[in-house]
Coordinates of C-alpha atoms in Angstrom, one line a residue:
M20 CA -42.3 22.8 -36.2
K21 CA -40.2 24.3 -39.0
F22 CA -40.2 27.9 -40.1
L23 CA -39.6 29.5 -43.5
A24 CA -39.1 33.1 -44.5
I25 CA -40.7 33.8 -47.8
T26 CA -40.8 36.7 -50.3
L27 CA -42.9 37.2 -53.4
I28 CA -40.5 40.1 -54.3
V29 CA -43.2 42.7 -54.4
H30 CA -41.8 45.9 -56.0
R31 CA -43.8 48.9 -55.0
P32 CA -43.2 52.1 -53.1
D33 CA -42.5 51.8 -49.4
P34 CA -45.9 52.0 -47.6
I35 CA -44.5 54.6 -45.1
T36 CA -41.9 56.6 -46.9
G37 CA -43.2 56.3 -50.5
V38 CA -39.7 55.6 -51.8
H39 CA -39.6 53.2 -54.7
K40 CA -36.3 51.4 -54.6
P41 CA -34.5 50.7 -57.9
T42 CA -35.0 47.1 -59.1
H43 CA -31.3 46.3 -58.4
D44 CA -31.6 47.4 -54.8
R45 CA -34.8 45.4 -54.3
F46 CA -33.1 42.3 -55.4
R47 CA -30.2 43.1 -53.1
E48 CA -32.7 43.4 -50.2
V49 CA -33.9 39.9 -51.0
L50 CA -30.4 38.5 -50.8
D51 CA -29.8 40.3 -47.5
N52 CA -33.0 38.9 -46.1
A53 CA -32.0 35.4 -47.0
L54 CA -28.7 35.8 -45.3
L55 CA -30.5 37.2 -42.2
A56 CA -32.9 34.2 -42.2
E57 CA -30.0 31.8 -42.2
E58 CA -28.2 33.9 -39.5
L59 CA -31.2 33.8 -37.2
G60 CA -31.8 30.1 -37.6
F61 CA -34.8 29.8 -39.9
D62 CA -35.2 26.4 -41.6
G63 CA -35.9 27.6 -45.1
F64 CA -36.1 30.6 -47.4
G65 CA -38.7 30.8 -50.2
V66 CA -39.0 32.9 -53.3
G67 CA -42.3 33.2 -55.2
E68 CA -43.0 33.2 -58.9
R69 CA -45.2 35.9 -60.5
H70 CA -45.2 37.2 -64.0
E71 CA -47.1 40.5 -63.5
R72 CA -46.9 43.8 -61.7
P73 CA -46.1 44.7 -58.9
F74 CA -43.9 41.6 -58.6
I75 CA -40.3 41.0 -60.0
S76 CA -40.2 37.3 -59.0
S77 CA -40.4 36.0 -62.6
S78 CA -37.2 34.0 -62.3
P79 CA -37.0 32.3 -58.9
A80 CA -34.5 29.7 -60.0
V81 CA -32.0 32.4 -60.7
V82 CA -32.6 34.2 -57.4
L83 CA -32.4 31.0 -55.4
S84 CA -29.2 30.0 -57.2
H85 CA -27.6 33.2 -56.0
I86 CA -28.9 32.6 -52.5
A87 CA -27.5 29.1 -52.7
A88 CA -24.1 30.5 -53.4
L89 CA -24.3 32.9 -50.4
T90 CA -25.7 30.4 -47.8
R91 CA -24.7 27.0 -46.5
R92 CA -27.5 25.5 -44.4
I93 CA -30.9 26.9 -45.1
R94 CA -33.3 25.0 -47.3
L95 CA -34.4 26.8 -50.5
F96 CA -38.1 26.9 -51.5
T97 CA -40.1 28.0 -54.4
A98 CA -43.3 29.7 -53.4
V99 CA -44.8 28.7 -55.9
T100 CA -43.4 27.3 -59.1
T101 CA -46.2 28.0 -61.6
L102 CA -46.2 24.8 -63.5
S103 CA -49.4 25.7 -65.4
L104 CA -47.3 28.4 -67.2
L105 CA -44.1 26.5 -67.7
D106 CA -42.6 23.8 -69.9
P107 CA -42.0 21.0 -67.4
V108 CA -38.8 19.9 -69.2
R109 CA -37.3 23.4 -69.0
A110 CA -38.5 23.7 -65.4
Y111 CA -36.9 20.4 -64.5
E112 CA -33.6 21.5 -66.1
D113 CA -33.5 24.7 -64.1
Y114 CA -34.3 23.1 -60.8
A115 CA -32.2 20.0 -61.1
T116 CA -29.3 22.3 -61.8
L117 CA -30.1 24.5 -58.8
D118 CA -30.4 21.4 -56.6
H119 CA -26.9 20.3 -57.5
L120 CA -25.5 23.8 -57.0
S121 CA -27.1 24.0 -53.6
G122 CA -26.0 20.5 -52.4
G123 CA -29.5 19.1 -52.3
R124 CA -31.2 22.0 -50.4
L125 CA -34.0 22.5 -52.8
E126 CA -37.7 22.1 -52.0
L127 CA -40.4 22.9 -54.5
I128 CA -43.9 24.3 -53.9
I129 CA -45.9 24.0 -57.1
G130 CA -49.2 25.6 -58.2
K131 CA -51.1 26.9 -61.1
G132 CA -50.4 30.5 -60.1
N133 CA -53.0 33.2 -60.4
G134 CA -53.6 36.5 -62.2
A135 CA -55.0 37.3 -65.6
A136 CA -52.0 39.2 -66.8
Q137 CA -49.6 36.3 -66.5
R138 CA -52.1 33.9 -68.0
E139 CA -52.4 36.2 -71.0
L140 CA -48.6 36.5 -71.2
F141 CA -48.2 32.7 -71.5
D142 CA -51.5 32.1 -73.5
V143 CA -53.1 30.1 -70.7
T144 CA -56.9 30.2 -70.3
P145 CA -59.0 29.8 -67.1
E146 CA -60.5 26.7 -68.8
D147 CA -57.2 24.9 -69.4
Q148 CA -55.0 26.1 -66.5
W149 CA -55.8 23.1 -64.2
D150 CA -55.2 20.6 -67.0
R151 CA -51.9 22.3 -67.8
N152 CA -50.9 22.2 -64.2
A153 CA -51.7 18.5 -63.8
E154 CA -50.0 17.5 -67.0
S155 CA -46.9 19.6 -66.3
Y156 CA -46.6 18.0 -62.9
E157 CA -47.0 14.5 -64.2
V158 CA -44.2 15.1 -66.8
F159 CA -42.0 17.0 -64.3
R160 CA -42.4 14.2 -61.7
R161 CA -41.5 11.4 -64.1
I162 CA -38.4 13.2 -65.4
W163 CA -37.2 13.5 -61.9
R164 CA -37.6 9.7 -61.4
Q165 CA -36.9 8.1 -64.8
D166 CA -33.9 8.3 -67.0
K167 CA -36.0 8.1 -70.1
V168 CA -39.5 9.5 -70.4
T169 CA -42.3 8.9 -73.0
A170 CA -45.4 11.0 -72.6
A171 CA -48.3 11.8 -75.0
T172 CA -48.7 15.4 -73.9
R173 CA -51.4 18.0 -74.9
F174 CA -49.7 21.3 -74.0
R175 CA -46.2 20.7 -75.2
P176 CA -44.6 18.5 -77.9
P177 CA -44.9 14.8 -76.9
L178 CA -41.8 13.0 -75.5
K179 CA -40.4 9.7 -76.7
D180 CA -37.6 8.1 -74.8
A181 CA -36.5 11.6 -73.8
E182 CA -33.4 12.0 -71.7
V183 CA -33.1 15.2 -69.7
W184 CA -29.9 16.4 -68.1
P185 CA -28.5 16.9 -65.6
R186 CA -29.8 13.9 -63.7
P187 CA -31.0 14.9 -60.3
Y188 CA -29.1 15.3 -57.0
Q189 CA -32.1 14.5 -54.8
R190 CA -33.9 11.5 -56.0
P191 CA -36.5 12.8 -55.9
V192 CA -36.8 16.4 -54.8
R193 CA -39.7 16.9 -52.3
V194 CA -42.6 18.7 -54.0
W195 CA -45.3 20.5 -52.0
H196 CA -48.6 21.6 -53.6
G197 CA -49.6 25.2 -53.0
S198 CA -53.3 25.7 -52.4
A199 CA -55.3 28.8 -52.0
T200 CA -59.0 28.2 -52.5
S201 CA -59.4 25.4 -55.1
K202 CA -59.9 21.7 -54.6
E203 CA -58.0 20.8 -57.8
S204 CA -54.6 21.5 -56.2
V205 CA -55.6 19.6 -53.1
E206 CA -56.7 16.6 -55.1
L207 CA -53.5 16.5 -57.0
A208 CA -51.4 16.5 -53.8
A209 CA -53.5 13.8 -52.2
R210 CA -53.4 11.6 -55.3
Y211 CA -49.6 11.5 -55.4
G212 CA -49.1 11.5 -51.6
D213 CA -47.4 14.8 -51.6
P214 CA -47.4 17.4 -48.8
L215 CA -49.7 20.4 -49.0
F216 CA -48.9 24.1 -48.4
S217 CA -51.9 26.3 -47.6
A218 CA -51.6 29.9 -48.7
N219 CA -53.7 31.0 -45.7
V220 CA -53.2 34.7 -46.4
T221 CA -56.2 36.5 -47.9
H222 CA -59.2 35.2 -45.9
P223 CA -60.0 34.2 -42.3
I224 CA -59.3 30.6 -41.3
E225 CA -62.5 28.8 -42.4
P226 CA -61.9 28.3 -46.2
Y227 CA -58.4 27.1 -45.6
S228 CA -59.4 24.8 -42.8
E229 CA -62.0 23.3 -45.1
L230 CA -59.5 22.6 -47.9
I231 CA -57.1 21.0 -45.5
R232 CA -59.9 18.8 -44.1
Y233 CA -60.7 17.8 -47.7
Y234 CA -57.0 17.0 -48.4
R235 CA -56.9 14.6 -45.4
E236 CA -60.1 12.9 -46.7
R237 CA -58.7 12.5 -50.3
W238 CA -55.3 11.4 -48.9
E239 CA -56.9 8.4 -47.2
F240 CA -59.2 7.8 -50.2
H241 CA -56.0 7.3 -52.3
G242 CA -54.7 4.8 -49.8
H243 CA -51.9 6.8 -48.1
D244 CA -50.9 6.5 -44.5
P245 CA -52.5 9.3 -42.4
A246 CA -49.4 9.4 -40.2
K247 CA -47.4 10.6 -43.2
I248 CA -49.4 13.7 -44.0
A249 CA -47.5 17.0 -43.9
V250 CA -49.2 20.4 -44.1
G251 CA -47.6 23.8 -44.2
A252 CA -49.4 27.1 -43.8
G253 CA -48.7 30.8 -44.6
T254 CA -49.2 33.9 -42.6
A255 CA -50.5 37.3 -43.7
G256 CA -47.9 39.4 -41.9
L257 CA -45.4 39.4 -39.0
L258 CA -44.5 41.9 -36.3
V259 CA -43.4 40.6 -32.9
T260 CA -42.9 43.2 -30.2
R261 CA -42.7 43.1 -26.4
T262 CA -46.3 44.3 -26.0
S263 CA -49.5 44.1 -28.1
Q264 CA -49.9 47.9 -27.7
E265 CA -46.5 48.5 -29.3
A266 CA -47.3 46.1 -32.1
L267 CA -50.6 47.8 -33.0
K268 CA -49.0 51.3 -32.9
V269 CA -46.2 50.3 -35.3
Y270 CA -48.3 48.2 -37.6
R271 CA -51.3 50.5 -37.9
P272 CA -49.8 52.9 -40.6
L273 CA -48.4 49.9 -42.5
F274 CA -51.9 48.3 -42.6
E275 CA -53.6 51.5 -43.6
S276 CA -51.2 52.1 -46.5
T277 CA -51.6 48.6 -47.7
L278 CA -55.4 48.9 -47.4
A279 CA -55.3 52.0 -49.6
F280 CA -53.2 50.1 -52.1
Q281 CA -55.5 47.2 -52.2
R282 CA -58.5 49.3 -52.7
R283 CA -56.9 50.9 -55.7
F284 CA -55.2 47.9 -57.3
G285 CA -55.9 44.7 -55.4
P286 CA -58.6 42.1 -54.8
P287 CA -61.7 42.9 -52.6
V288 CA -60.8 44.0 -49.1
V289 CA -61.5 41.4 -46.4
F290 CA -60.3 43.2 -43.3
E291 CA -61.4 46.8 -42.9
T292 CA -59.4 47.7 -39.7
V293 CA -56.1 46.7 -38.3
E294 CA -57.8 45.4 -35.2
D295 CA -59.9 43.0 -37.3
F296 CA -56.8 42.1 -39.4
V297 CA -54.9 41.2 -36.2
E298 CA -57.8 39.2 -34.7
R299 CA -59.2 37.3 -37.7
S300 CA -56.4 37.0 -40.3
S301 CA -53.4 34.7 -40.1
A302 CA -51.1 37.7 -39.5
L303 CA -48.8 37.2 -36.5
I304 CA -48.8 40.7 -34.9
G305 CA -48.4 41.2 -31.2
S306 CA -46.4 40.0 -28.2
P307 CA -44.6 36.7 -28.2
Q308 CA -47.4 35.0 -26.2
Q309 CA -50.0 36.3 -28.5
I310 CA -48.1 34.9 -31.5
I311 CA -47.7 31.5 -29.7
D312 CA -51.4 31.4 -28.9
K313 CA -52.5 32.2 -32.4
V314 CA -50.3 29.6 -34.0
H315 CA -51.7 27.0 -31.7
R316 CA -55.3 28.0 -32.6
Y317 CA -54.4 27.6 -36.3
H318 CA -52.6 24.3 -35.6
E319 CA -55.8 22.9 -33.9
R320 CA -57.6 23.4 -37.2
F321 CA -54.8 22.7 -39.7
G322 CA -52.5 20.2 -38.0
H323 CA -49.7 22.0 -39.9
T324 CA -46.0 21.4 -39.0
V325 CA -44.4 24.1 -41.2
L326 CA -45.1 27.8 -41.0
H327 CA -44.0 30.5 -43.4
L328 CA -43.4 34.1 -42.3
H329 CA -42.8 37.2 -44.4
A330 CA -39.1 37.7 -45.2
D331 CA -39.6 41.4 -46.2
A332 CA -39.7 44.4 -44.0
N333 CA -43.0 45.6 -45.7
G334 CA -42.6 49.1 -44.4
L335 CA -40.8 48.4 -41.2
T336 CA -37.4 49.9 -40.8
D337 CA -34.5 47.6 -41.1
A338 CA -34.0 47.8 -37.3
Q339 CA -37.6 47.0 -36.6
H340 CA -37.6 44.1 -39.1
R341 CA -34.5 42.5 -37.6
A342 CA -35.8 43.0 -34.0
S343 CA -39.1 41.3 -34.9
L344 CA -37.4 38.3 -36.4
Q345 CA -35.0 38.1 -33.6
L346 CA -37.8 38.2 -31.0
F347 CA -39.7 35.5 -32.9
Q348 CA -36.6 33.2 -32.9
S349 CA -35.8 33.8 -29.3
D350 CA -39.2 33.9 -27.6
V351 CA -41.7 32.2 -30.0
A352 CA -39.9 29.6 -32.2
P353 CA -38.5 27.6 -29.3
V354 CA -42.0 27.2 -27.7
L355 CA -43.6 26.2 -31.0
R356 CA -40.8 23.8 -31.8
R357 CA -41.3 22.1 -28.5
D358 CA -45.1 22.0 -28.7
I359 CA -45.7 21.2 -32.3
P360 CA -44.0 18.2 -34.0
D361 CA -41.8 18.5 -37.1
P362 CA -43.0 17.1 -40.5
P363 CA -43.0 13.3 -40.7
F364 CA -39.9 13.1 -42.9
V365 CA -36.3 13.9 -42.7
W366 CA -35.7 17.7 -43.1
G367 CA -32.7 17.5 -45.4
P368 CA -31.4 16.4 -48.8
V369 CA -32.2 13.0 -50.2
P370 CA -28.8 11.3 -50.7
P371 CA -27.7 11.4 -54.3
V372 CA -27.4 8.3 -56.4
T373 CA -24.1 7.5 -58.1
E374 CA -24.7 8.0 -61.8
E375 CA -22.8 7.2 -65.0
E376 CA -22.3 9.9 -67.5
P377 CA -23.5 9.1 -71.1
A378 CA -20.9 7.6 -73.4
R379 CA -19.2 10.1 -75.7
A380 CA -19.9 9.7 -79.4

């Protein structure tokens, strides 16, 4: 099994102290967490993309490029690239450039994104967002594979023998499809034989399990080898301590603060108590053995081989956050790596193809 640390770069007051860090300091914290993830042996670091409050993750390509310059080994993920909002040509240019700068460490998780504010910002409607996502991915995918692209597009100017530079480092980059609750993203992933990444954050296990089951059905329907399926899954929180009692004591005020925030600004509340949240959500809160057992329970339903964990402290002190990640890596990760297989592909860059630069005029 592989492990990612992921941030959506939420920018709101600390749930315990109430301190609202300056934007500059919040970005510095993201960079520090990426360095910590590489230091501790995580396999990847992901940065989300949102274009509305309380997030400041509107430019993941820029953030990941900075992280690429500071790190050497860890793979770099988007979580997710909102292709329904983006021009696929411009998105390709940004990410092909990042892939070169990182030495082929880029992995993309794409999705339509969510939130009415960002749809309005980009003039995308609920009725056309899925068509936009599918069209953008088709164009994006072809640009990554073809030197010249012709496409009769609906949502951007058509392309005719278009050449887009730079040509890619990884040929092609691996693209995961992020899925929360809709079958459209699952169908797109299965059609192209791409890996799936389940959000697995807001609800109990059942709706996510059903979507992954549907993905496997559609994968086989489209003629792909079942042995080549790769599924990733998210988690709703992380705190690893020596005992479950200590974990609940530390996490309770964080949960209650977040619950109050959700009731004021967020979606409908699903888990009313911290005990229910720890038991029925995907959050990994407790002793190492509790965490191991819970991941195994989810794996029985999902068959996932990649797991993402929260990169941010989310109200923990820096010392608590580091200690939790260290304990996960020392006592949890080795067991899960032994018990659960890795994805069915090489975890590393696709070797670049020697290319010729265009002739000068």
